Every structure is written in structure tokens, then in C-alpha cells.
Short mmCIF file of C-alpha atoms in Angstrom, two decimals:
data_model
loop_
_atom_site.label_atom_id
_atom_site.label_comp_id
_atom_site.label_asym_id
_atom_site.label_seq_id
_atom_site.Cartn_x
_atom_site.Cartn_y
_atom_site.Cartn_z
CA UNK A 1 97.99 105.48 108.16
CA UNK A 2 95.68 108.66 106.44
CA UNK A 3 96.17 107.76 103.06
CA UNK A 4 94.04 110.47 101.05
CA UNK A 5 93.14 113.61 102.04
CA UNK A 6 90.89 116.59 101.34
CA UNK A 7 90.01 120.05 102.52
CA UNK A 8 87.44 120.72 103.18
CA UNK A 9 85.07 118.36 103.95
CA UNK A 10 81.77 120.96 102.42
CA UNK A 11 81.95 123.70 101.40
CA UNK A 12 79.09 126.67 99.80
CA UNK A 13 80.01 128.82 96.99
CA UNK A 14 78.20 131.59 95.40
CA UNK A 15 78.54 132.16 91.50
CA UNK A 16 81.34 132.76 90.22
CA UNK A 17 83.47 132.84 93.12
CA UNK A 18 86.14 131.08 93.00
CA UNK A 19 87.85 128.09 95.19
CA UNK A 20 90.62 125.54 95.34
CA UNK A 21 90.33 122.50 96.99
CA UNK A 22 92.88 120.71 98.47
CA UNK A 23 94.35 117.13 97.95
CA UNK A 24 97.48 115.26 99.31
CA UNK A 25 98.47 111.26 99.52
CA UNK A 26 101.14 110.03 102.36
CA UNK A 27 101.77 106.68 100.45
CA UNK A 28 104.16 108.24 98.19
CA UNK A 29 102.39 107.82 95.17
CA UNK A 30 103.15 108.46 91.40
CA UNK A 31 99.85 108.90 90.24
CA UNK A 32 97.36 111.41 91.08
CA UNK A 33 93.45 111.90 89.79
CA UNK A 34 90.18 114.41 90.66
CA UNK A 35 87.12 113.51 90.33
CA UNK A 36 83.55 114.50 90.85
CA UNK A 37 80.06 111.90 91.32
CA UNK A 38 76.85 113.36 90.54
CA UNK A 39 73.59 111.31 90.00
CA UNK A 40 72.98 109.27 86.83
CA UNK A 41 76.12 109.72 86.27
CA UNK A 42 79.07 107.69 88.52
CA UNK A 43 82.51 109.55 88.55
CA UNK A 44 83.50 110.88 85.78
CA UNK A 45 87.76 111.74 85.81
CA UNK A 46 88.03 115.76 85.74
CA UNK A 47 91.98 115.70 85.41
CA UNK A 48 94.50 113.52 86.49
CA UNK A 49 98.22 113.91 87.50
CA UNK A 50 100.58 109.93 86.00
CA UNK A 51 103.89 111.17 88.07
CA UNK A 52 104.98 114.28 89.27
CA UNK A 53 105.38 117.97 86.71
CA UNK A 54 102.57 116.29 84.71
CA UNK A 55 98.77 117.50 84.41
CA UNK A 56 96.16 116.36 82.16
CA UNK A 57 93.05 117.11 81.36
CA UNK A 58 90.58 114.17 81.93
CA UNK A 59 86.51 113.51 80.49
CA UNK A 60 85.04 116.57 82.14
CA UNK A 61 87.87 119.58 82.59
CA UNK A 62 85.78 122.42 81.66
CA UNK A 63 85.93 124.96 84.29
CA UNK A 64 88.57 123.60 86.09
CA UNK A 65 92.33 124.21 87.16
CA UNK A 66 95.06 121.57 88.47
CA UNK A 67 98.65 122.01 89.99
CA UNK A 68 100.52 118.72 91.29
CA UNK A 69 101.75 120.96 93.84
CA UNK A 70 104.73 118.22 94.39
CA UNK A 71 104.06 114.05 94.74
CA UNK A 72 102.42 114.43 97.13
CA UNK A 73 99.61 117.84 96.98
CA UNK A 74 97.92 118.07 93.75
CA UNK A 75 94.91 121.06 93.90
CA UNK A 76 91.08 121.22 92.26
CA UNK A 77 91.27 125.13 91.74
CA UNK A 78 87.54 126.39 90.45
CA UNK A 79 88.07 129.69 88.64
CA UNK A 80 84.76 130.87 88.68
CA UNK A 81 82.38 128.24 90.28
CA UNK A 82 78.78 127.67 88.24
CA UNK A 83 76.27 126.46 89.74
CA UNK A 84 77.20 123.11 87.84
CA UNK A 85 79.35 122.39 89.23
CA UNK A 86 77.44 121.14 92.15
CA UNK A 87 78.86 117.94 92.82
CA UNK A 88 81.30 115.57 94.75
CA UNK A 89 84.86 116.11 94.20
CA UNK A 90 86.55 112.85 95.06
CA UNK A 91 90.69 112.78 95.43
CA UNK A 92 92.43 109.23 93.78
CA UNK A 93 96.14 108.00 94.36
CA UNK A 94 97.59 104.96 92.51
CA UNK A 95 100.60 103.62 92.72
CA UNK A 96 100.96 103.30 88.98
CA UNK A 97 102.79 105.88 87.16
CA UNK A 98 104.33 106.93 83.56
CA UNK A 99 102.38 107.90 80.98
CA UNK A 100 98.55 107.24 80.34
CA UNK A 101 95.59 107.31 82.08
CA UNK A 102 96.56 104.63 85.76
CA UNK A 103 93.71 102.98 87.64
CA UNK A 104 92.91 104.80 90.96
CA UNK A 105 93.70 102.57 94.28
CA UNK A 106 92.62 104.68 97.07
CA UNK A 107 90.79 107.47 97.21
CA UNK A 108 89.32 110.03 99.75
CA UNK A 109 85.96 110.62 101.39
CA UNK A 110 85.65 113.66 99.07
CA UNK A 111 84.36 117.57 98.95
CA UNK A 112 80.59 118.69 99.14
CA UNK A 113 80.46 121.36 97.15
CA UNK A 114 77.17 123.13 96.55
CA UNK A 115 77.07 126.79 94.58
CA UNK A 116 73.81 128.53 94.62
CA UNK B 1 82.31 104.91 73.90
CA UNK B 2 82.00 102.95 77.42
CA UNK B 3 79.44 102.37 79.14
CA UNK B 4 78.98 100.59 82.43
CA UNK B 5 75.15 99.44 83.46
CA UNK B 6 74.70 98.40 87.05
CA UNK B 7 71.16 96.70 87.93
CA UNK B 8 69.49 97.24 90.49
CA UNK B 9 70.33 100.47 91.72
CA UNK B 10 68.95 99.29 94.93
CA UNK B 11 68.28 96.05 96.61
CA UNK B 12 67.46 95.19 100.27
CA UNK B 13 67.79 91.44 101.55
CA UNK B 14 67.51 89.63 104.83
CA UNK B 15 70.60 89.36 106.81
CA UNK B 16 72.38 85.94 105.48
CA UNK B 17 71.58 85.56 102.22
CA UNK B 18 73.53 85.00 99.35
CA UNK B 19 73.52 87.55 96.29
CA UNK B 20 74.94 88.95 92.98
CA UNK B 21 75.42 91.87 92.10
CA UNK B 22 75.81 92.79 88.28
CA UNK B 23 77.67 95.03 85.68
CA UNK B 24 77.42 95.26 82.57
CA UNK B 25 79.88 97.14 79.57
CA UNK B 26 79.44 98.30 76.00
CA UNK B 27 82.82 97.87 74.80
CA UNK B 28 84.56 94.02 75.35
CA UNK B 29 87.89 95.71 74.95
CA UNK B 30 88.36 96.38 77.97
CA UNK B 31 91.70 95.80 80.49
CA UNK B 32 90.54 95.09 83.74
CA UNK B 33 87.87 95.93 86.55
CA UNK B 34 87.32 96.53 89.43
CA UNK B 35 84.72 96.61 92.04
CA UNK B 36 84.20 99.15 94.39
CA UNK B 37 82.77 99.85 98.13
CA UNK B 38 81.15 102.79 99.03
CA UNK B 39 79.78 103.74 102.13
CA UNK B 40 77.65 106.88 102.66
CA UNK B 41 80.63 110.17 103.64
CA UNK B 42 82.96 108.00 102.11
CA UNK B 43 84.54 107.35 99.47
CA UNK B 44 85.40 104.65 97.22
CA UNK B 45 87.63 101.30 98.81
CA UNK B 46 89.15 98.61 96.13
CA UNK B 47 86.99 95.46 96.83
CA UNK B 48 88.73 92.95 93.28
CA UNK B 49 90.04 93.93 90.37
CA UNK B 50 90.12 91.20 87.72
CA UNK B 51 92.78 91.42 84.93
CA UNK B 52 90.87 90.87 81.04
CA UNK B 53 92.72 87.08 80.89
CA UNK B 54 91.55 86.08 84.22
CA UNK B 55 87.90 84.61 84.96
CA UNK B 56 87.44 85.66 88.45
CA UNK B 57 88.82 86.80 92.34
CA UNK B 58 87.69 86.70 95.16
CA UNK B 59 88.10 87.64 98.61
CA UNK B 60 86.59 86.13 102.02
CA UNK B 61 83.20 86.22 101.26
CA UNK B 62 83.31 87.79 97.83
CA UNK B 63 83.53 87.02 94.63
CA UNK B 64 83.86 88.70 91.06
CA UNK B 65 83.57 86.71 87.54
CA UNK B 66 84.05 88.73 84.16
CA UNK B 67 82.88 87.39 80.85
CA UNK B 68 84.63 90.38 78.44
CA UNK B 69 82.62 88.37 75.37
CA UNK B 70 79.21 89.41 76.64
CA UNK B 71 80.41 92.78 78.50
CA UNK B 72 79.75 91.09 81.90
CA UNK B 73 80.83 90.86 85.82
CA UNK B 74 78.99 89.70 88.94
CA UNK B 75 80.23 90.93 92.52
CA UNK B 76 78.63 87.57 94.63
CA UNK B 77 78.76 88.20 98.61
CA UNK B 78 78.23 85.36 100.72
CA UNK B 79 76.43 85.08 103.23
CA UNK B 80 75.28 89.22 103.77
CA UNK B 81 75.94 91.00 106.67
CA UNK B 82 74.05 94.38 107.79
CA UNK B 83 77.97 95.47 107.40
CA UNK B 84 77.88 94.59 103.82
CA UNK B 85 75.16 97.79 103.58
CA UNK B 86 76.77 99.82 101.28
CA UNK B 87 77.22 100.89 96.90
CA UNK B 88 79.08 98.43 95.01
CA UNK B 89 80.36 100.49 91.93
CA UNK B 90 82.00 98.84 89.18
CA UNK B 91 84.14 100.30 86.93
CA UNK B 92 86.08 99.29 83.54
CA UNK B 93 89.66 100.22 82.24
CA UNK B 94 89.73 100.08 78.52
CA UNK B 95 92.43 98.58 76.68
CA UNK B 96 92.76 101.80 73.81
CA UNK B 97 92.06 104.86 75.88
CA UNK B 98 93.17 104.02 78.91
CA UNK B 99 91.04 105.52 81.49
CA UNK B 100 87.96 103.96 83.42
CA UNK B 101 84.18 103.69 83.51
CA UNK B 102 82.73 104.04 86.18
CA UNK B 103 79.23 102.85 86.77
CA UNK B 104 76.18 104.52 88.94
CA UNK B 105 76.51 101.72 91.16
CA UNK B 106 74.10 99.37 93.39
CA UNK B 107 73.12 100.08 96.87
CA UNK B 108 73.14 97.20 98.89
CA UNK B 109 71.11 96.95 102.62
CA UNK B 110 71.55 93.82 104.39
CA UNK B 111 68.56 94.03 106.75
CA UNK B 112 69.03 92.09 110.40
#
């Protein structure tokens, strides 16, 4: 029972490089989310997808793009990485669908990203 | 803008002690409140979800209470064990905006 799987677990980038963080869930959930976790700032929502085919901005979307490839997969892309994007990134999913922001229920183990 | 605060940031107790973790929020118009556990290097695991109409929820040795009018929630852990050592986060879901705002967590260490 894998739940939410994120790849890679760790990554070091240089400023200006691009990369895509991958996320897949096997629970047939409608909604998926991308968060970043930084000390003193809690978890902040970057983007979410209420259902397959839809994506919406969260609290801190600047510098990121997302793709809901299918119901299982939701990827996060950094087009030109900046040191301020050094963080731990979490993908989450929930069975709640429809419009608006649902409620994350299941989280992946995170991707630890450092931008030099 | 909703703000969620968890004090203290860290707590260390001996095994067997009963303890209370605190969560406060600034806007009482919430839809629900959720408590999570996060182990080092891992994601969040949902522990308890309290709807705005409820006063408390229980799961095993865990009991969470909610007082919307005062903007507070507590997570009570009975007979703590070393395996309870983790960071505990609370998150409130706003009625209007519908998004969840997370606290920064309380890191609990239970010493054998």
C-alpha cells in the first residue's frame, strides 16, 4: 500500500536550473496538492488540483508550474530555480473533490530541495 | 488572514506523563481543525479531525478539543510513550476561503 509517492527524495540544483518534482497516488483520490515547508512558516500551499484536468494557485505559486497528468499524477516544475525555493516539498491527496480547496489527508515523504 | 500558533515549539517529558499540546488561531470562522503527526524525514499523518460543530474527538490515547469562540484547540496525549516522539501540527480550514492554514508544530520528545 504505497499511498503518495514522491520522487526524488533529495535534490541539489544550481540557481537557474530547472527540474520537475514527481508525485503519484494510488488511492484513486480526486484532489492533489503541493506544499512547501519552511522553518517558522508552517506548510504553505503552492498549487492544488481539485480534480483531474483542473489546477489552481495556492498561497505561494510564483516560480512554479504544475501539471495534473492524470488522476494519479501531479507534478511540480521549477523553471528557473532560485535560492529562495530551497525547501522541503510535500505532495498530498484527498478523496474530496469538486470546486474549491479540499483538505489534504495523505502526504508523501517529501522532496528535500537545495538551490545553490 | 488566518494565523495559527503552536506553543511551545518544543516539549520534553518523561515516559508515562499525560501532556497537552496547544494550538491557537486568530479567525474563529473555521470549518474544521485537524491534528497531524510528522516524524523526522517523513510526511504528515492525520491524527484527528474536529468539525466546527464538534467539541472534541478521541482516538486511542489521543483526545483533541476545540473551542471556536476562544480560538483554541488542545491535543491531549495520555500515558505518553517514547514512540509518541514526533512533531505535532494543527491545521485549520477556513469556512470562507476553504484553504487550510498550518501551524509550525510542537516537537515532542518522550524520554524513556
